[in-house]
Structure formats: structure tokens, C-alpha cells
PDB file of C-alpha atoms and ligand atoms in Angstrom:
ATOM      1  CA  MET A   1      -1.679  -0.145  16.619  1.00 46.00           C
ATOM      2  CA  THR A   2      -4.585  -2.561  17.157  1.00 45.00           C
ATOM      3  CA  GLN A   3      -4.145  -6.014  15.680  1.00 46.00           C
ATOM      4  CA  GLN A   4      -4.544  -5.800  11.923  1.00 48.00           C
ATOM      5  CA  THR A   5      -6.946  -8.220  10.290  1.00 46.00           C
ATOM      6  CA  PHE A   6      -6.508  -9.038   6.634  1.00 48.00           C
ATOM      7  CA  SER A   7      -9.230 -10.166   4.275  1.00 46.00           C
ATOM      8  CA  ASN A   8      -8.759 -13.168   2.011  1.00 46.00           C
ATOM      9  CA  ALA A   9      -7.507 -10.879  -0.707  1.00 53.00           C
ATOM     10  CA  GLY A  10      -4.659  -9.872   1.598  1.00 54.00           C
ATOM     11  CA  ARG A  11      -6.041  -6.358   1.914  1.00 54.00           C
ATOM     12  CA  PRO A  12      -6.332  -4.554   5.180  1.00 52.00           C
ATOM     13  CA  GLN A  13     -10.040  -4.195   5.871  1.00 66.00           C
ATOM     14  CA  ARG A  14      -9.832  -0.714   7.230  1.00 86.00           C
ATOM     15  CA  LEU A  15      -7.187   1.936   6.867  1.00 97.00           C
ATOM     16  CA  ARG A  16      -6.291   3.150  10.347  1.00 98.00           C
ATOM     17  CA  LEU A  17      -5.853   6.823  11.103  1.00 98.00           C
ATOM     18  CA  GLY A  18      -3.167   7.727  13.608  1.00 98.00           C
ATOM     19  CA  VAL A  19      -3.330  11.354  14.648  1.00 98.00           C
ATOM     20  CA  ASN A  20      -0.077  13.086  15.423  1.00 98.00           C
ATOM     21  CA  ILE A  21      -0.751  15.520  18.261  1.00 98.00           C
ATOM     22  CA  ASP A  22       2.717  17.103  18.421  1.00 97.00           C
ATOM     23  CA  HIS A  23       1.587  20.490  17.223  1.00 98.00           C
ATOM     24  CA  VAL A  24      -0.936  20.949  19.983  1.00 98.00           C
ATOM     25  CA  ALA A  25       2.158  20.946  22.175  1.00 98.00           C
ATOM     26  CA  THR A  26       3.905  23.326  19.775  1.00 98.00           C
ATOM     27  CA  ILE A  27       1.169  25.891  20.416  1.00 98.00           C
ATOM     28  CA  ARG A  28       1.234  25.211  24.150  1.00 98.00           C
ATOM     29  CA  ASN A  29       4.992  25.670  24.286  1.00 97.00           C
ATOM     30  CA  ALA A  30       4.783  28.988  22.445  1.00 97.00           C
ATOM     31  CA  ARG A  31       3.529  30.489  25.714  1.00 96.00           C
ATOM     32  CA  GLY A  32       5.163  28.102  28.127  1.00 93.00           C
ATOM     33  CA  GLY A  33       1.991  27.215  30.049  1.00 95.00           C
ATOM     34  CA  GLU A  34      -0.292  24.200  30.048  1.00 97.00           C
ATOM     35  CA  HIS A  35      -2.761  25.196  27.336  1.00 98.00           C
ATOM     36  CA  PRO A  36      -3.618  23.763  24.864  1.00 98.00           C
ATOM     37  CA  ASP A  37      -2.965  20.359  26.384  1.00 98.00           C
ATOM     38  CA  PRO A  38      -2.141  17.492  23.978  1.00 98.00           C
ATOM     39  CA  VAL A  39      -3.967  15.198  26.416  1.00 98.00           C
ATOM     40  CA  ARG A  40      -7.234  16.910  25.557  1.00 98.00           C
ATOM     41  CA  ALA A  41      -6.453  16.417  21.870  1.00 98.00           C
ATOM     42  CA  ALA A  42      -5.804  12.735  22.567  1.00 98.00           C
ATOM     43  CA  GLN A  43      -9.185  12.406  24.256  1.00 98.00           C
ATOM     44  CA  ILE A  44     -10.964  14.076  21.364  1.00 98.00           C
ATOM     45  CA  VAL A  45      -9.231  11.794  18.860  1.00 98.00           C
ATOM     46  CA  ALA A  46     -10.426   8.802  20.891  1.00 98.00           C
ATOM     47  CA  GLU A  47     -13.984  10.155  21.120  1.00 98.00           C
ATOM     48  CA  VAL A  48     -14.308  10.600  17.357  1.00 98.00           C
ATOM     49  CA  GLY A  49     -12.962   7.161  16.497  1.00 96.00           C
ATOM     50  CA  GLY A  50      -9.321   7.836  15.689  1.00 98.00           C
ATOM     51  CA  ASP A  51      -7.370   4.597  15.670  1.00 98.00           C
ATOM     52  CA  GLY A  52      -4.204   5.757  17.337  1.00 98.00           C
ATOM     53  CA  LEU A  53      -2.066   8.597  18.589  1.00 98.00           C
ATOM     54  CA  THR A  54       1.346   9.534  17.347  1.00 98.00           C
ATOM     55  CA  ALA A  55       3.831  11.709  19.187  1.00 98.00           C
ATOM     56  CA  HIS A  56       7.434  12.565  18.383  1.00 97.00           C
ATOM     57  CA  LEU A  57       9.678  13.208  21.361  1.00 96.00           C
ATOM     58  CA  ARG A  58      12.433  15.189  19.701  1.00 94.00           C
ATOM     59  CA  GLU A  59      15.881  15.650  21.140  1.00 93.00           C
ATOM     60  CA  ASP A  60      15.186  19.368  21.633  1.00 92.00           C
ATOM     61  CA  ARG A  61      11.684  18.714  23.110  1.00 95.00           C
ATOM     62  CA  ARG A  62      10.279  21.430  20.887  1.00 94.00           C
ATOM     63  CA  HIS A  63       6.753  20.019  21.117  1.00 95.00           C
ATOM     64  CA  ILE A  64       6.000  16.843  23.088  1.00 97.00           C
ATOM     65  CA  ARG A  65       7.912  16.670  26.370  1.00 97.00           C
ATOM     66  CA  ASP A  66       8.902  13.696  28.475  1.00 97.00           C
ATOM     67  CA  GLU A  67       6.138  14.266  31.007  1.00 97.00           C
ATOM     68  CA  ASP A  68       3.516  14.356  28.230  1.00 98.00           C
ATOM     69  CA  LEU A  69       4.118  10.754  27.250  1.00 98.00           C
ATOM     70  CA  ALA A  70       2.716   9.072  30.357  1.00 97.00           C
ATOM     71  CA  ARG A  71      -0.181  11.527  30.463  1.00 98.00           C
ATOM     72  CA  ILE A  72      -1.049  10.817  26.829  1.00 98.00           C
ATOM     73  CA  GLN A  73      -0.792   7.068  27.416  1.00 98.00           C
ATOM     74  CA  ALA A  74      -3.035   7.262  30.478  1.00 98.00           C
ATOM     75  CA  ALA A  75      -5.636   9.520  28.855  1.00 97.00           C
ATOM     76  CA  THR A  76      -7.155   7.027  26.396  1.00 97.00           C
ATOM     77  CA  ASN A  77      -7.088   3.394  25.379  1.00 97.00           C
ATOM     78  CA  LEU A  78      -5.686   4.296  21.988  1.00 98.00           C
ATOM     79  CA  PRO A  79      -2.348   2.782  21.026  1.00 98.00           C
ATOM     80  CA  LEU A  80       0.550   5.226  21.084  1.00 98.00           C
ATOM     81  CA  ASN A  81       3.029   5.295  18.245  1.00 98.00           C
ATOM     82  CA  LEU A  82       6.158   6.982  19.578  1.00 98.00           C
ATOM     83  CA  GLU A  83       8.302   8.551  16.895  1.00 97.00           C
ATOM     84  CA  MET A  84      11.916   8.500  18.006  1.00 97.00           C
ATOM     85  CA  ALA A  85      15.438   8.980  16.804  1.00 96.00           C
ATOM     86  CA  ALA A  86      17.716   5.961  17.003  1.00 96.00           C
ATOM     87  CA  THR A  87      19.599   7.110  20.091  1.00 96.00           C
ATOM     88  CA  GLU A  88      20.310   5.514  23.459  1.00 97.00           C
ATOM     89  CA  GLU A  89      18.394   8.307  25.161  1.00 97.00           C
ATOM     90  CA  MET A  90      15.216   7.685  23.160  1.00 98.00           C
ATOM     91  CA  LEU A  91      15.598   3.921  23.433  1.00 98.00           C
ATOM     92  CA  ALA A  92      15.677   4.197  27.232  1.00 98.00           C
ATOM     93  CA  ILE A  93      12.556   6.390  27.177  1.00 98.00           C
ATOM     94  CA  ALA A  94      10.726   3.980  24.878  1.00 98.00           C
ATOM     95  CA  LEU A  95      11.650   1.018  27.067  1.00 98.00           C
ATOM     96  CA  ARG A  96      10.383   2.881  30.114  1.00 98.00           C
ATOM     97  CA  HIS A  97       7.049   3.910  28.568  1.00 98.00           C
ATOM     98  CA  LYS A  98       6.489   0.824  26.409  1.00 98.00           C
ATOM     99  CA  PRO A  99       4.318   2.459  23.738  1.00 98.00           C
ATOM    100  CA  HIS A 100       2.396   0.134  21.437  1.00 98.00           C
ATOM    101  CA  ALA A 101       4.707   1.082  18.581  1.00 98.00           C
ATOM    102  CA  ALA A 102       7.941   2.945  18.032  1.00 98.00           C
ATOM    103  CA  CYS A 103       8.600   4.528  14.683  1.00 98.00           C
ATOM    104  CA  ILE A 104      12.297   5.182  14.175  1.00 97.00           C
ATOM    105  CA  VAL A 105      12.822   8.434  12.321  1.00 96.00           C
ATOM    106  CA  PRO A 106      15.928  10.325  11.255  1.00 94.00           C
ATOM    107  CA  GLU A 107      16.347  13.506  13.231  1.00 78.00           C
ATOM    108  CA  ARG A 108      18.460  16.549  12.614  1.00 76.00           C
ATOM    109  CA  ARG A 109      18.382  19.303  15.152  1.00 63.00           C
ATOM    110  CA  GLU A 110      18.127  22.141  12.647  1.00 67.00           C
ATOM    111  CA  GLU A 111      15.284  20.692  10.575  1.00 70.00           C
ATOM    112  CA  ARG A 112      11.754  22.071  10.921  1.00 73.00           C
ATOM    113  CA  THR A 113      10.236  18.628  10.525  1.00 70.00           C
ATOM    114  CA  THR A 114      11.434  15.146   9.624  1.00 69.00           C
ATOM    115  CA  GLU A 115      12.813  15.891   6.199  1.00 72.00           C
ATOM    116  CA  GLY A 116      13.868  12.600   4.719  1.00 81.00           C
ATOM    117  CA  GLY A 117      13.476   8.923   5.379  1.00 94.00           C
ATOM    118  CA  LEU A 118      15.707   6.874   7.619  1.00 95.00           C
ATOM    119  CA  ASP A 119      18.733   5.423   5.851  1.00 95.00           C
ATOM    120  CA  ALA A 120      17.977   1.920   7.059  1.00 96.00           C
ATOM    121  CA  ALA A 121      20.195   0.519   4.316  1.00 92.00           C
ATOM    122  CA  GLY A 122      23.247   2.569   5.307  1.00 94.00           C
ATOM    123  CA  GLN A 123      22.791   2.299   9.067  1.00 95.00           C
ATOM    124  CA  HIS A 124      22.062  -1.379   9.583  1.00 96.00           C
ATOM    125  CA  ASN A 125      24.640  -1.861  12.331  1.00 96.00           C
ATOM    126  CA  ARG A 126      23.506   1.161  14.301  1.00 95.00           C
ATOM    127  CA  LEU A 127      19.809   0.308  13.967  1.00 97.00           C
ATOM    128  CA  ALA A 128      19.935  -3.459  14.524  1.00 98.00           C
ATOM    129  CA  PRO A 129      20.461  -3.397  18.323  1.00 98.00           C
ATOM    130  CA  ILE A 130      17.840  -0.678  18.771  1.00 98.00           C
ATOM    131  CA  VAL A 131      15.265  -2.557  16.685  1.00 98.00           C
ATOM    132  CA  SER A 132      15.892  -5.767  18.570  1.00 98.00           C
ATOM    133  CA  ARG A 133      15.768  -4.170  22.020  1.00 98.00           C
ATOM    134  CA  LEU A 134      12.463  -2.487  21.196  1.00 98.00           C
ATOM    135  CA  ALA A 135      11.079  -5.717  19.751  1.00 98.00           C
ATOM    136  CA  ASP A 136      12.245  -7.705  22.805  1.00 98.00           C
ATOM    137  CA  ALA A 137      10.243  -5.286  24.960  1.00 98.00           C
ATOM    138  CA  GLY A 138       7.109  -6.058  22.925  1.00 98.00           C
ATOM    139  CA  ILE A 139       7.126  -2.721  21.099  1.00 98.00           C
ATOM    140  CA  ARG A 140       6.091  -2.892  17.457  1.00 98.00           C
ATOM    141  CA  VAL A 141       8.932  -1.349  15.486  1.00 98.00           C
ATOM    142  CA  SER A 142       8.330   0.759  12.435  1.00 98.00           C
ATOM    143  CA  LEU A 143      10.961   2.390  10.232  1.00 98.00           C
ATOM    144  CA  PHE A 144      10.147   5.691   8.567  1.00 97.00           C
ATOM    145  CA  ILE A 145      11.706   5.243   5.132  1.00 97.00           C
ATOM    146  CA  ALA A 146      11.626   6.717   1.671  1.00 96.00           C
ATOM    147  CA  PRO A 147       9.676   4.605  -0.840  1.00 97.00           C
ATOM    148  CA  ASP A 148      12.814   2.945  -2.145  1.00 97.00           C
ATOM    149  CA  PRO A 149      13.354  -0.806  -2.663  1.00 97.00           C
ATOM    150  CA  ARG A 150      16.773  -0.650  -0.969  1.00 97.00           C
ATOM    151  CA  GLN A 151      15.141   0.630   2.173  1.00 97.00           C
ATOM    152  CA  ILE A 152      12.456  -2.083   2.120  1.00 98.00           C
ATOM    153  CA  GLU A 153      15.189  -4.662   1.751  1.00 98.00           C
ATOM    154  CA  ALA A 154      17.035  -3.086   4.682  1.00 98.00           C
ATOM    155  CA  ALA A 155      13.852  -3.169   6.785  1.00 98.00           C
ATOM    156  CA  MET A 156      13.547  -6.884   5.995  1.00 98.00           C
ATOM    157  CA  LYS A 157      17.148  -7.477   7.069  1.00 98.00           C
ATOM    158  CA  LEU A 158      16.466  -5.591  10.296  1.00 98.00           C
ATOM    159  CA  GLY A 159      13.352  -7.679  10.948  1.00 98.00           C
ATOM    160  CA  ALA A 160      11.081  -4.622  11.253  1.00 98.00           C
ATOM    161  CA  PRO A 161       7.400  -5.668  11.190  1.00 98.00           C
ATOM    162  CA  VAL A 162       6.287  -2.263   9.885  1.00 98.00           C
ATOM    163  CA  VAL A 163       7.584   0.435   7.553  1.00 98.00           C
ATOM    164  CA  GLU A 164       6.097   3.899   7.307  1.00 98.00           C
ATOM    165  CA  LEU A 165       6.545   5.229   3.791  1.00 98.00           C
ATOM    166  CA  HIS A 166       7.473   8.914   3.687  1.00 97.00           C
ATOM    167  CA  THR A 167       4.826  10.784   1.691  1.00 98.00           C
ATOM    168  CA  GLY A 168       6.538  14.179   1.972  1.00 97.00           C
ATOM    169  CA  GLU A 169       7.971  14.133  -1.560  1.00 97.00           C
ATOM    170  CA  TYR A 170       4.560  13.159  -2.929  1.00 98.00           C
ATOM    171  CA  ALA A 171       2.859  15.904  -0.946  1.00 98.00           C
ATOM    172  CA  HIS A 172       5.227  18.585  -2.193  1.00 97.00           C
ATOM    173  CA  ALA A 173       5.454  17.472  -5.824  1.00 98.00           C
ATOM    174  CA  GLU A 174       3.125  18.577  -8.585  1.00 97.00           C
ATOM    175  CA  GLY A 175       1.892  17.134 -11.871  1.00 96.00           C
ATOM    176  CA  GLU A 176       3.877  14.259 -13.340  1.00 98.00           C
ATOM    177  CA  ALA A 177       6.406  14.341 -10.508  1.00 98.00           C
ATOM    178  CA  ARG A 178       3.599  13.695  -8.052  1.00 98.00           C
ATOM    179  CA  ALA A 179       2.270  10.830 -10.172  1.00 98.00           C
ATOM    180  CA  VAL A 180       5.748   9.289 -10.238  1.00 98.00           C
ATOM    181  CA  GLU A 181       6.061   9.576  -6.465  1.00 98.00           C
ATOM    182  CA  LEU A 182       2.599   8.098  -5.966  1.00 98.00           C
ATOM    183  CA  ARG A 183       3.552   5.084  -8.085  1.00 98.00           C
ATOM    184  CA  ARG A 184       6.718   4.672  -6.044  1.00 98.00           C
ATOM    185  CA  ILE A 185       4.719   4.647  -2.806  1.00 98.00           C
ATOM    186  CA  ALA A 186       2.162   2.204  -4.224  1.00 98.00           C
ATOM    187  CA  ASP A 187       4.915  -0.113  -5.509  1.00 98.00           C
ATOM    188  CA  MET A 188       6.768  -0.032  -2.198  1.00 98.00           C
ATOM    189  CA  ALA A 189       3.577  -0.677  -0.223  1.00 98.00           C
ATOM    190  CA  ALA A 190       3.008  -3.743  -2.408  1.00 98.00           C
ATOM    191  CA  LEU A 191       6.641  -4.864  -2.047  1.00 98.00           C
ATOM    192  CA  ALA A 192       6.550  -4.483   1.725  1.00 98.00           C
ATOM    193  CA  ALA A 193       3.265  -6.379   2.055  1.00 98.00           C
ATOM    194  CA  LYS A 194       4.529  -9.145  -0.225  1.00 98.00           C
ATOM    195  CA  ASN A 195       7.486  -9.564   2.108  1.00 98.00           C
ATOM    196  CA  GLY A 196       5.397  -9.691   5.262  1.00 98.00           C
ATOM    197  CA  ILE A 197       5.987  -6.092   6.351  1.00 98.00           C
ATOM    198  CA  GLU A 198       2.932  -3.979   7.172  1.00 98.00           C
ATOM    199  CA  PRO A 199       3.141  -0.710   5.230  1.00 98.00           C
ATOM    200  CA  HIS A 200       2.022   2.584   6.744  1.00 98.00           C
ATOM    201  CA  ALA A 201       2.406   6.057   5.272  1.00 98.00           C
ATOM    202  CA  GLY A 202       2.566   9.620   6.433  1.00 98.00           C
ATOM    203  CA  HIS A 203       3.938  13.134   6.262  1.00 97.00           C
ATOM    204  CA  GLY A 204       2.442  16.157   4.574  1.00 98.00           C
ATOM    205  CA  LEU A 205      -0.984  14.576   4.035  1.00 98.00           C
ATOM    206  CA  THR A 206      -3.959  16.921   3.650  1.00 98.00           C
ATOM    207  CA  TYR A 207      -7.616  16.760   2.606  1.00 98.00           C
ATOM    208  CA  ASP A 208      -6.450  17.496  -0.946  1.00 98.00           C
ATOM    209  CA  ASN A 209      -3.786  14.848  -1.314  1.00 98.00           C
ATOM    210  CA  VAL A 210      -4.846  12.016   1.024  1.00 98.00           C
ATOM    211  CA  SER A 211      -7.250  10.186  -1.300  1.00 98.00           C
ATOM    212  CA  ALA A 212      -4.710   8.771  -3.740  1.00 98.00           C
ATOM    213  CA  ILE A 213      -2.588   7.523  -0.849  1.00 98.00           C
ATOM    214  CA  ALA A 214      -5.580   6.081   1.020  1.00 98.00           C
ATOM    215  CA  ALA A 215      -6.547   4.188  -2.130  1.00 97.00           C
ATOM    216  CA  ILE A 216      -3.332   2.129  -2.038  1.00 98.00           C
ATOM    217  CA  PRO A 217      -4.796  -1.187  -0.915  1.00 97.00           C
ATOM    218  CA  GLN A 218      -1.850  -2.562   1.056  1.00 97.00           C
ATOM    219  CA  LEU A 219      -1.533   0.451   3.335  1.00 98.00           C
ATOM    220  CA  ALA A 220      -2.779  -0.305   6.832  1.00 98.00           C
ATOM    221  CA  GLU A 221      -2.304   3.040   8.541  1.00 98.00           C
ATOM    222  CA  LEU A 222      -1.801   6.733   7.839  1.00 98.00           C
ATOM    223  CA  ASN A 223      -0.225   9.051  10.387  1.00 98.00           C
ATOM    224  CA  ILE A 224      -1.324  12.639   9.958  1.00 98.00           C
ATOM    225  CA  GLY A 225      -0.527  15.625  12.132  1.00 98.00           C
ATOM    226  CA  HIS A 226       0.296  19.146  11.086  1.00 98.00           C
ATOM    227  CA  TYR A 227      -2.567  19.644   8.652  1.00 98.00           C
ATOM    228  CA  LEU A 228      -5.168  18.230  11.026  1.00 98.00           C
ATOM    229  CA  ILE A 229      -4.050  20.414  13.906  1.00 98.00           C
ATOM    230  CA  GLY A 230      -3.998  23.408  11.561  1.00 98.00           C
ATOM    231  CA  GLU A 231      -7.529  22.679  10.358  1.00 98.00           C
ATOM    232  CA  ALA A 232      -8.627  22.148  13.945  1.00 98.00           C
ATOM    233  CA  ILE A 233      -7.970  25.834  14.562  1.00 98.00           C
ATOM    234  CA  PHE A 234     -10.721  26.646  12.081  1.00 98.00           C
ATOM    235  CA  THR A 235     -13.181  23.789  12.393  1.00 98.00           C
ATOM    236  CA  GLY A 236     -12.320  21.991  15.633  1.00 98.00           C
ATOM    237  CA  LEU A 237     -10.301  18.808  16.018  1.00 98.00           C
ATOM    238  CA  GLU A 238     -13.397  16.574  15.947  1.00 98.00           C
ATOM    239  CA  ASN A 239     -14.479  17.874  12.575  1.00 98.00           C
ATOM    240  CA  ALA A 240     -10.964  17.761  11.168  1.00 98.00           C
ATOM    241  CA  VAL A 241     -10.450  14.114  12.185  1.00 98.00           C
ATOM    242  CA  LEU A 242     -13.920  13.104  10.984  1.00 98.00           C
ATOM    243  CA  ARG A 243     -13.429  14.767   7.622  1.00 98.00           C
ATOM    244  CA  MET A 244     -10.061  13.077   7.124  1.00 98.00           C
ATOM    245  CA  ARG A 245     -11.659   9.765   8.129  1.00 98.00           C
ATOM    246  CA  ASP A 246     -14.426  10.270   5.561  1.00 98.00           C
ATOM    247  CA  LEU A 247     -11.920  11.008   2.796  1.00 98.00           C
ATOM    248  CA  MET A 248      -9.906   7.919   3.693  1.00 98.00           C
ATOM    249  CA  ASP A 249     -13.018   5.725   3.724  1.00 97.00           C
ATOM    250  CA  ALA A 250     -14.255   7.149   0.430  1.00 96.00           C
ATOM    251  CA  ALA A 251     -10.919   6.335  -1.208  1.00 97.00           C
ATOM    252  CA  ARG A 252     -11.128   2.623  -0.365  1.00 93.00           C
TER     253      ARG A 252
HETATM  254  N1  PXP B   1       4.910  10.169  10.229  1.00 56.84           N
HETATM  255  C1  PXP B   1       6.149  10.476  10.664  1.00 56.84           C
HETATM  256  C2  PXP B   1       7.140   9.384  10.827  1.00 56.84           C
HETATM  257  C3  PXP B   1       6.487  11.810  10.990  1.00 56.84           C
HETATM  258  O1  PXP B   1       7.726  12.107  11.420  1.00 56.84           O
HETATM  259  C4  PXP B   1       5.489  12.799  10.883  1.00 56.84           C
HETATM  260  C5  PXP B   1       5.804  14.197  11.286  1.00 56.84           C
HETATM  261  O2  PXP B   1       6.089  14.240  12.638  1.00 56.84           O
HETATM  262  C6  PXP B   1       4.222  12.420  10.440  1.00 56.84           C
HETATM  263  C7  PXP B   1       3.961  11.098  10.097  1.00 56.84           C
HETATM  264  C8  PXP B   1       3.107  13.401  10.315  1.00 56.84           C
HETATM  265  O3  PXP B   1       3.432  14.344   9.347  1.00 56.84           O
HETATM  266  P1  PXP B   1       2.535  15.632   9.216  1.00 56.84           P
HETATM  267  O4  PXP B   1       2.648  16.372  10.498  1.00 56.84           O
HETATM  268  O5  PXP B   1       3.147  16.355   8.063  1.00 56.84           O
HETATM  269  O6  PXP B   1       1.131  15.169   8.950  1.00 56.84           O
END
């Protein structure tokens, strides 16, 4: 997203909020028409000071569709983070649209959402040409990985400037298991930053669980979708984004 500035202490000065607008399209697609339009969501996110937009073009196009991408890019000045599987099809689309960032995610057709992190360690040879072709096109590459030192090491070998740490396990765990997962995320954010990789985080974040993640000083960006769009049904997207923003700011 926008150029990150670091303070002398090496801490990002502000934690960016990227809003994933996929599920506006999920609701639209339920009826097959044009409403609600993810473009309108993008504009609202921009109006209330969101830092970026995230959209996942899945192989089955279950939410965002190809034609949405250019419309979303044209609708605001916000940087677009395109979540994509590591396939030739998605690479060609990314190279055509040139989003600010591309976050490579694992994708299985039958899953309801992105269930695990990318096995960057086990798939180096498959990922390397995709990472380099995206980077050569000026697209900032991010790898969506589990908070695991092997995956950070793999991201370093791949030359990825960004990793997004998967917070799904943290979000679903309770009690001590959640504390363990939180420590893992904090440790991996520190390890990534120490090695020159900008750490982001996302998946499953809500008003109730975001604060501990937002308090991790090395994190530069959170990408949040499903919960915000769900809350928007009750309180409006503006209020949902602003409340999440407030919680993130309060945690720093
Ligand atoms: N980051 C990545 C890489 C994702 O795949 C997703 C889900 O599309 C998110 C963040 C947002 O997760 P959620 O919708 O649970 O907030």
C-alpha cells in the first residue's frame, strides 16, 4: 500500500487498515444483479480514511469478478491489494491490472475461505517465477503464510518484500491456545521485520480480537473483510470501518 515510513525505533508509525470488500460481491452475486456494488463499498472505505482495498479473485469467481477489478481500481485512489492463487491465469490478470500489491494465497476450490497459509517453504520452485514476474512488473508481492519461522525463511529466499501472517488460528482459538498463537504471530512479525520483510496480518479479525494483534509493533497493515462487511449490515460500512480504525489506534 502507500509507502511505509518507519520511526527511529523501527516501528511503523501507523497501522494501515486494508478493507477486504469481497463479501459485498458475495451478497450481490446471491441475486445475480448489480447490487450491492463493491465499487460503492470501495468509495466509502476511501471516504472514511481506509488505507487500502483488498479483493480476492478466486478461481471460481464466487465473489469478486474479473470486471470488478478495473472498476474498483478506477473508483478511488486507494491502493489495491489483489489476493491471488499462484496460477498462470491469476498471474496474467495481475500483470494486466497492475494492482499496487499482490498477496499470494493458497486456494482450494472446496474451501469456504482461505483456510491455511501458503506453503512457501515447500513450493519454492513453483512460486519463484511468479514472485519475480510480479515484482518485475512493479507489483509489491506479499505471501500469506502461517506464523512459522520456516515460512519466513522461505519468504526471504523468494525475495518477497511483504508477508501477511495468517491470524485465523488465533481468531478461532481460545484461552491458552490463543495466547500461544498470539505469541507466535508477534515473534514472526519481529522475525520478518528484523530480516527486512514488512509484516502484515489478517483473517478472522473482529472488534473483539483485533486489539492484541494491532498492538504488535512491527505490523504495518491489517487486512479485514468478512467481519466488517457483516457489521456493515447492522451499522453501515462507514461506522464499521471507523470503529475498527479506533480499536486499532487505541491498541498502539
Ligand atoms: N487476508 C487474506 C490473505 C485473506 O485471504 C483474507 C480472506 O479473504 C483476509 C485477509 C480477510 O479475512 P477476513 O475476511 O476473515 O477478515
